[in-house]
mmCIF file of C-alpha atoms in Angstrom:
data_model
loop_
_atom_site.group_PDB
_atom_site.id
_atom_site.type_symbol
_atom_site.label_atom_id
_atom_site.label_comp_id
_atom_site.label_asym_id
_atom_site.label_seq_id
_atom_site.Cartn_x
_atom_site.Cartn_y
_atom_site.Cartn_z
ATOM 1 C CA MET A 193 127.305 83.931 -15.382
ATOM 2 C CA SER A 194 126.120 87.391 -14.460
ATOM 3 C CA LEU A 195 126.874 90.503 -16.508
ATOM 4 C CA LEU A 196 129.048 91.790 -13.674
ATOM 5 C CA SER A 197 131.116 88.552 -13.653
ATOM 6 C CA ILE A 198 131.552 88.693 -17.415
ATOM 7 C CA THR A 199 132.618 92.313 -17.325
ATOM 8 C CA ALA A 200 135.045 91.757 -14.466
ATOM 9 C CA LEU A 201 136.637 88.716 -16.145
ATOM 10 C CA VAL A 202 136.979 90.493 -19.501
ATOM 11 C CA ALA A 203 138.606 93.433 -17.696
ATOM 12 C CA ALA A 204 140.950 90.961 -15.909
ATOM 13 C CA GLY A 205 141.746 89.470 -19.320
ATOM 14 C CA ILE A 206 142.656 92.920 -20.719
ATOM 15 C CA GLY A 207 144.924 93.529 -17.729
ATOM 16 C CA ALA A 208 146.427 90.071 -18.107
ATOM 17 C CA GLY A 209 147.037 90.604 -21.820
ATOM 18 C CA LEU A 210 148.795 93.893 -21.112
ATOM 19 C CA LEU A 211 150.975 92.429 -18.376
ATOM 20 C CA SER A 212 151.664 89.294 -20.386
ATOM 21 C CA THR A 213 153.026 91.144 -23.404
ATOM 22 C CA ILE A 214 154.841 93.871 -21.437
ATOM 23 C CA ALA A 215 155.991 92.130 -18.249
ATOM 24 C CA GLY A 216 155.190 88.382 -18.409
ATOM 25 C CA LEU A 217 152.974 88.652 -15.328
ATOM 26 C CA ALA A 218 149.560 87.900 -16.766
ATOM 27 C CA SER A 219 148.536 85.572 -13.961
ATOM 28 C CA LEU A 220 149.031 88.389 -11.456
ATOM 29 C CA VAL A 221 145.619 89.659 -12.651
ATOM 30 C CA SER A 222 143.727 86.768 -14.207
ATOM 31 C CA TYR A 223 144.406 83.972 -11.717
ATOM 32 C CA PRO A 224 143.205 85.933 -8.617
ATOM 33 C CA ALA A 225 140.182 87.121 -10.675
ATOM 34 C CA LEU A 226 139.257 83.476 -11.394
ATOM 35 C CA LEU A 227 139.660 82.572 -7.724
ATOM 36 C CA ALA A 228 137.414 85.539 -6.809
ATOM 37 C CA PHE A 229 134.916 84.238 -9.369
ATOM 38 C CA GLY A 230 134.641 81.152 -7.160
ATOM 39 C CA LEU A 231 136.753 78.553 -8.972
ATOM 40 C CA PRO A 232 138.913 76.142 -6.932
ATOM 41 C CA PRO A 233 142.673 76.620 -7.389
ATOM 42 C CA VAL A 234 143.361 73.814 -9.910
ATOM 43 C CA THR A 235 140.290 74.639 -11.987
ATOM 44 C CA ALA A 236 141.219 78.330 -11.882
ATOM 45 C CA ASN A 237 144.743 77.472 -13.055
ATOM 46 C CA VAL A 238 143.434 75.275 -15.918
ATOM 47 C CA THR A 239 140.934 77.962 -16.917
ATOM 48 C CA ASN A 240 143.579 80.630 -16.753
ATOM 49 C CA THR A 241 145.894 78.720 -19.069
ATOM 50 C CA ALA A 242 143.095 78.129 -21.550
ATOM 51 C CA GLY A 243 142.005 81.769 -21.505
ATOM 52 C CA LEU A 244 145.534 83.190 -21.866
ATOM 53 C CA THR A 245 146.211 81.059 -24.947
ATOM 54 C CA ALA A 246 144.337 83.672 -26.988
ATOM 55 C CA SER A 247 146.755 86.395 -25.885
ATOM 56 C CA ALA A 248 149.318 85.055 -28.378
ATOM 57 C CA LEU A 249 146.979 86.044 -31.223
ATOM 58 C CA GLY A 250 146.903 89.710 -30.162
ATOM 59 C CA SER A 251 150.626 89.682 -29.571
ATOM 60 C CA LEU A 252 151.363 88.106 -32.970
ATOM 61 C CA ALA A 253 149.283 90.771 -34.712
ATOM 62 C CA SER A 254 151.069 93.528 -32.817
ATOM 63 C CA THR A 255 154.683 92.294 -32.890
ATOM 64 C CA ARG A 256 155.115 91.463 -36.570
ATOM 65 C CA PRO A 257 157.793 94.226 -36.996
ATOM 66 C CA GLU A 258 159.953 92.679 -34.246
ATOM 67 C CA LEU A 259 159.525 89.103 -35.475
ATOM 68 C CA ARG A 260 160.035 89.754 -39.176
ATOM 69 C CA GLY A 261 162.895 87.682 -40.544
ATOM 70 C CA THR A 262 163.473 85.708 -37.330
ATOM 71 C CA TRP A 263 161.036 82.801 -37.697
ATOM 72 C CA ARG A 264 163.678 80.349 -38.808
ATOM 73 C CA ARG A 265 165.429 80.809 -35.460
ATOM 74 C CA LEU A 266 162.148 80.944 -33.561
ATOM 75 C CA TRP A 267 160.398 77.759 -34.732
ATOM 76 C CA PRO A 268 162.623 75.268 -32.866
ATOM 77 C CA ARG A 269 162.085 77.234 -29.683
ATOM 78 C CA ILE A 270 158.307 77.288 -30.241
ATOM 79 C CA ALA A 271 158.432 73.538 -30.802
ATOM 80 C CA VAL A 272 160.137 72.979 -27.425
ATOM 81 C CA PHE A 273 157.350 74.976 -25.724
ATOM 82 C CA ALA A 274 154.607 73.160 -27.590
ATOM 83 C CA VAL A 275 155.963 69.774 -26.478
ATOM 84 C CA PHE A 276 156.862 70.588 -22.851
ATOM 85 C CA GLY A 277 153.793 72.738 -22.284
ATOM 86 C CA SER A 278 151.686 69.569 -22.441
ATOM 87 C CA VAL A 279 154.142 67.861 -20.101
ATOM 88 C CA GLY A 280 153.467 70.651 -17.609
ATOM 89 C CA GLY A 281 149.733 70.190 -18.093
ATOM 90 C CA TRP A 282 150.084 66.476 -17.315
ATOM 91 C CA LEU A 283 152.105 67.252 -14.186
ATOM 92 C CA LEU A 284 149.417 69.647 -12.957
ATOM 93 C CA LEU A 285 146.678 66.982 -13.135
ATOM 94 C CA ALA A 286 148.905 64.088 -11.938
ATOM 95 C CA SER A 287 150.806 65.586 -9.044
ATOM 96 C CA PRO A 288 149.584 66.022 -5.435
ATOM 97 C CA PRO A 289 148.011 69.474 -4.808
ATOM 98 C CA GLY A 290 150.484 72.033 -3.535
ATOM 99 C CA SER A 291 153.669 70.046 -4.291
ATOM 100 C CA PHE A 292 155.073 72.233 -7.029
ATOM 101 C CA GLU A 293 153.701 75.536 -5.746
ATOM 102 C CA ARG A 294 156.251 75.457 -2.867
ATOM 103 C CA ILE A 295 159.157 76.092 -5.221
ATOM 104 C CA VAL A 296 157.340 78.601 -7.450
ATOM 105 C CA PRO A 297 158.268 81.671 -5.317
ATOM 106 C CA TRP A 298 161.928 80.758 -5.530
ATOM 107 C CA LEU A 299 161.800 80.316 -9.296
ATOM 108 C CA ILE A 300 160.080 83.654 -9.797
ATOM 109 C CA GLY A 301 162.334 85.458 -7.307
ATOM 110 C CA GLY A 302 165.471 84.033 -8.914
ATOM 111 C CA ALA A 303 164.337 84.954 -12.406
ATOM 112 C CA SER A 304 163.477 88.481 -11.272
ATOM 113 C CA LEU A 305 166.972 88.910 -9.802
ATOM 114 C CA LEU A 306 168.510 87.673 -13.073
ATOM 115 C CA LEU A 307 166.436 90.209 -14.988
ATOM 116 C CA LEU A 308 167.287 92.988 -12.555
ATOM 117 C CA PHE A 309 171.093 92.353 -12.690
ATOM 118 C CA ARG A 310 171.306 91.150 -16.324
ATOM 119 C CA ASP A 311 173.859 93.801 -17.372
ATOM 120 C CA GLU A 312 176.098 93.157 -14.348
ATOM 121 C CA ILE A 313 176.027 89.389 -14.920
ATOM 122 C CA GLN A 314 176.867 89.763 -18.615
ATOM 123 C CA ARG A 315 179.750 92.129 -17.779
ATOM 124 C CA TYR A 316 181.080 89.710 -15.160
ATOM 125 C CA ALA A 317 180.908 86.801 -17.606
ATOM 126 C CA ALA A 318 182.757 88.868 -20.200
ATOM 127 C CA THR A 319 185.573 89.776 -17.778
ATOM 128 C CA LYS A 320 185.981 86.110 -16.847
ATOM 129 C CA GLY A 321 186.023 85.028 -20.491
ATOM 130 C CA ARG A 322 182.825 83.063 -20.105
ATOM 131 C CA SER A 323 179.795 83.231 -22.398
ATOM 132 C CA ILE A 324 176.158 82.870 -21.552
ATOM 133 C CA PRO A 325 174.754 80.102 -23.874
ATOM 134 C CA HIS A 326 172.846 81.682 -26.798
ATOM 135 C CA SER A 327 171.841 78.245 -28.130
ATOM 136 C CA GLY A 328 172.853 74.669 -27.812
ATOM 137 C CA PRO A 329 171.882 71.966 -25.248
ATOM 138 C CA VAL A 330 172.016 74.111 -22.102
ATOM 139 C CA PHE A 331 169.950 76.893 -23.682
ATOM 140 C CA PHE A 332 167.234 74.457 -24.839
ATOM 141 C CA VAL A 333 167.193 72.485 -21.571
ATOM 142 C CA VAL A 334 166.356 75.722 -19.727
ATOM 143 C CA LEU A 335 163.648 76.465 -22.343
ATOM 144 C CA ALA A 336 162.185 72.995 -21.760
ATOM 145 C CA LEU A 337 162.104 73.536 -17.979
ATOM 146 C CA VAL A 338 160.418 76.937 -18.352
ATOM 147 C CA ALA A 339 157.886 75.432 -20.830
ATOM 148 C CA THR A 340 157.079 72.634 -18.377
ATOM 149 C CA TYR A 341 156.597 75.180 -15.582
ATOM 150 C CA GLY A 342 154.440 77.317 -17.842
ATOM 151 C CA GLY A 343 152.135 74.392 -18.635
ATOM 152 C CA TYR A 344 151.967 73.410 -14.927
ATOM 153 C CA PHE A 345 151.363 76.634 -13.131
ATOM 154 C CA GLY A 346 152.415 79.522 -15.381
ATOM 155 C CA ALA A 347 152.512 82.365 -12.801
ATOM 156 C CA ALA A 348 155.366 84.618 -13.967
ATOM 157 C CA ALA A 349 156.648 82.024 -16.476
ATOM 158 C CA GLY A 350 157.030 85.064 -18.701
ATOM 159 C CA VAL A 351 159.373 86.717 -16.205
ATOM 160 C CA ILE A 352 161.503 83.554 -16.002
ATOM 161 C CA LEU A 353 161.654 83.193 -19.810
ATOM 162 C CA LEU A 354 162.286 86.875 -20.412
ATOM 163 C CA ALA A 355 165.106 86.816 -17.929
ATOM 164 C CA TRP A 356 166.745 83.842 -19.659
ATOM 165 C CA LEU A 357 166.301 85.307 -23.175
ATOM 166 C CA MET A 358 167.770 88.630 -22.166
ATOM 167 C CA LEU A 359 170.607 87.031 -20.244
ATOM 168 C CA SER A 360 171.547 84.823 -23.181
ATOM 169 C CA SER A 361 171.322 87.428 -25.954
ATOM 170 C CA THR A 362 171.986 91.013 -26.822
ATOM 171 C CA ASP A 363 168.618 91.465 -28.556
ATOM 172 C CA SER A 364 166.352 94.343 -27.619
ATOM 173 C CA LEU A 365 163.705 94.052 -24.904
ATOM 174 C CA ALA A 366 161.007 94.517 -27.529
ATOM 175 C CA TYR A 367 162.271 91.567 -29.590
ATOM 176 C CA ASN A 368 162.903 89.276 -26.573
ATOM 177 C CA ASN A 369 159.410 90.136 -25.373
ATOM 178 C CA ALA A 370 157.863 89.275 -28.746
ATOM 179 C CA GLU A 371 159.784 86.013 -28.842
ATOM 180 C CA LYS A 372 158.694 85.211 -25.315
ATOM 181 C CA ASN A 373 155.024 85.819 -26.187
ATOM 182 C CA MET A 374 155.147 83.364 -29.100
ATOM 183 C CA MET A 375 156.812 80.613 -27.043
ATOM 184 C CA LEU A 376 154.448 81.007 -24.128
ATOM 185 C CA GLY A 377 151.493 80.986 -26.528
ATOM 186 C CA ALA A 378 152.682 77.587 -27.797
ATOM 187 C CA SER A 379 153.053 76.276 -24.261
ATOM 188 C CA ASN A 380 149.594 77.484 -23.259
ATOM 189 C CA LEU A 381 148.036 76.036 -26.397
ATOM 190 C CA SER A 382 149.543 72.571 -25.935
ATOM 191 C CA ALA A 383 148.561 72.548 -22.256
ATOM 192 C CA THR A 384 145.030 73.670 -23.174
ATOM 193 C CA LEU A 385 144.714 70.837 -25.737
ATOM 194 C CA PHE A 386 145.761 68.420 -22.968
ATOM 195 C CA PHE A 387 143.154 69.936 -20.644
ATOM 196 C CA LEU A 388 140.502 69.454 -23.354
ATOM 197 C CA ALA A 389 140.956 65.772 -22.941
ATOM 198 C CA PHE A 390 141.725 65.390 -19.230
ATOM 199 C CA GLY A 391 141.116 68.708 -17.407
ATOM 200 C CA GLN A 392 137.960 70.569 -16.444
ATOM 201 C CA PRO A 393 138.323 74.292 -17.318
ATOM 202 C CA HIS A 394 135.373 76.613 -16.864
ATOM 203 C CA TRP A 395 134.917 77.489 -20.527
ATOM 204 C CA GLY A 396 132.674 80.519 -19.961
ATOM 205 C CA ALA A 397 135.285 82.130 -17.707
ATOM 206 C CA ALA A 398 138.067 81.074 -20.105
ATOM 207 C CA LEU A 399 136.273 82.763 -22.987
ATOM 208 C CA CYS A 400 135.969 86.038 -21.028
ATOM 209 C CA ILE A 401 139.700 85.957 -20.195
ATOM 210 C CA ALA A 402 140.446 85.172 -23.873
ATOM 211 C CA VAL A 403 138.445 88.082 -25.226
ATOM 212 C CA GLY A 404 140.117 90.537 -22.845
ATOM 213 C CA GLY A 405 143.510 88.916 -23.381
ATOM 214 C CA ILE A 406 143.412 89.461 -27.149
ATOM 215 C CA ILE A 407 142.656 93.156 -26.611
ATOM 216 C CA GLY A 408 145.331 93.661 -23.961
ATOM 217 C CA SER A 409 148.009 91.676 -25.790
ATOM 218 C CA PHE A 410 147.443 93.704 -28.951
ATOM 219 C CA ILE A 411 147.904 97.008 -27.100
ATOM 220 C CA GLY A 412 150.834 95.902 -24.909
ATOM 221 C CA PRO A 413 153.632 95.556 -27.518
ATOM 222 C CA LYS A 414 152.724 98.924 -29.020
ATOM 223 C CA LEU A 415 153.211 100.535 -25.627
ATOM 224 C CA LEU A 416 156.479 98.624 -25.025
ATOM 225 C CA ARG A 417 158.008 99.933 -28.295
ATOM 226 C CA ARG A 418 157.795 103.462 -26.917
ATOM 227 C CA MET A 419 159.221 102.715 -23.468
ATOM 228 C CA PRO A 420 162.894 102.910 -22.433
ATOM 229 C CA GLU A 421 164.451 99.464 -21.977
ATOM 230 C CA ARG A 422 166.261 99.676 -18.650
ATOM 231 C CA PRO A 423 163.443 101.267 -16.534
ATOM 232 C CA VAL A 424 160.897 98.817 -17.945
ATOM 233 C CA ARG A 425 163.178 95.857 -17.180
ATOM 234 C CA ILE A 426 163.700 97.068 -13.613
ATOM 235 C CA LEU A 427 159.959 97.547 -13.080
ATOM 236 C CA ILE A 428 159.295 94.022 -14.440
ATOM 237 C CA ALA A 429 161.911 92.596 -12.053
ATOM 238 C CA ILE A 430 160.505 94.465 -9.049
ATOM 239 C CA ALA A 431 156.980 93.296 -9.908
ATOM 240 C CA GLY A 432 158.289 89.732 -10.162
ATOM 241 C CA LEU A 433 159.933 89.971 -6.758
ATOM 242 C CA GLY A 434 156.665 91.285 -5.289
ATOM 243 C CA LEU A 435 154.762 88.328 -6.784
ATOM 244 C CA ALA A 436 157.375 85.919 -5.413
ATOM 245 C CA ILE A 437 157.025 87.336 -1.935
ATOM 246 C CA LYS A 438 153.222 87.121 -2.133
ATOM 247 C CA LEU A 439 153.269 83.483 -3.306
ATOM 248 C CA PHE A 440 155.800 82.633 -0.609
ATOM 249 C CA ILE A 441 153.520 84.106 2.073
ATOM 250 C CA ASP A 442 150.615 82.169 0.579
ATOM 251 C CA THR A 443 152.540 78.905 1.023
ATOM 252 C CA LEU A 444 153.011 79.691 4.703
ATOM 253 C CA GLY A 445 149.274 80.014 5.115
#
């Protein structure tokens, strides 16, 4: 690897770490960077997952104030992501190329719309006497599906998860974001452990993404604490819609 490649991938890792902890869109930066580095799509995806696992370390160090006193509630959710993240990794290596990517834009677009109109949906549910599930079977089934998707492809899994957490709770954006980062970290770690045995990541590139990811994910939550909730949520949703459109156009090609 050349010095230019290392520098570019570390920079992409910093950008991915920032986007991961603020918006859940890490792969918007790191995945294209790995493709530009010359890796084929599946190898780039495996390498991206392995590299972004380290972002959870920076996020954990930076979001301790938000997570204090909540670990008892959080551990079962982390366990779901640890188990189903490896299921997603297995699906990635076992399924025909391109099969799952066709529905990815619709998942991301739908999650972005949920995030964008969260307040309106919650108000509508309240007027109809219906409650969005805060826990229970439906809540955890959705978490398992997101975890599987995160282990398989991962692009904007954070947007999907953040949309669901904010839709099903009244917690702050900063807390939901910290919770999201821990769960996605578990999913990425379990998928990476699966790839250690059966996948073929480019470990040099993954290390560069990891180093940058730790830096970016440590800075991201500190920035988010100082940002107003609604504008940030809207920007995340718009970015997610943009990514959905791009991925949809890619499937047409």
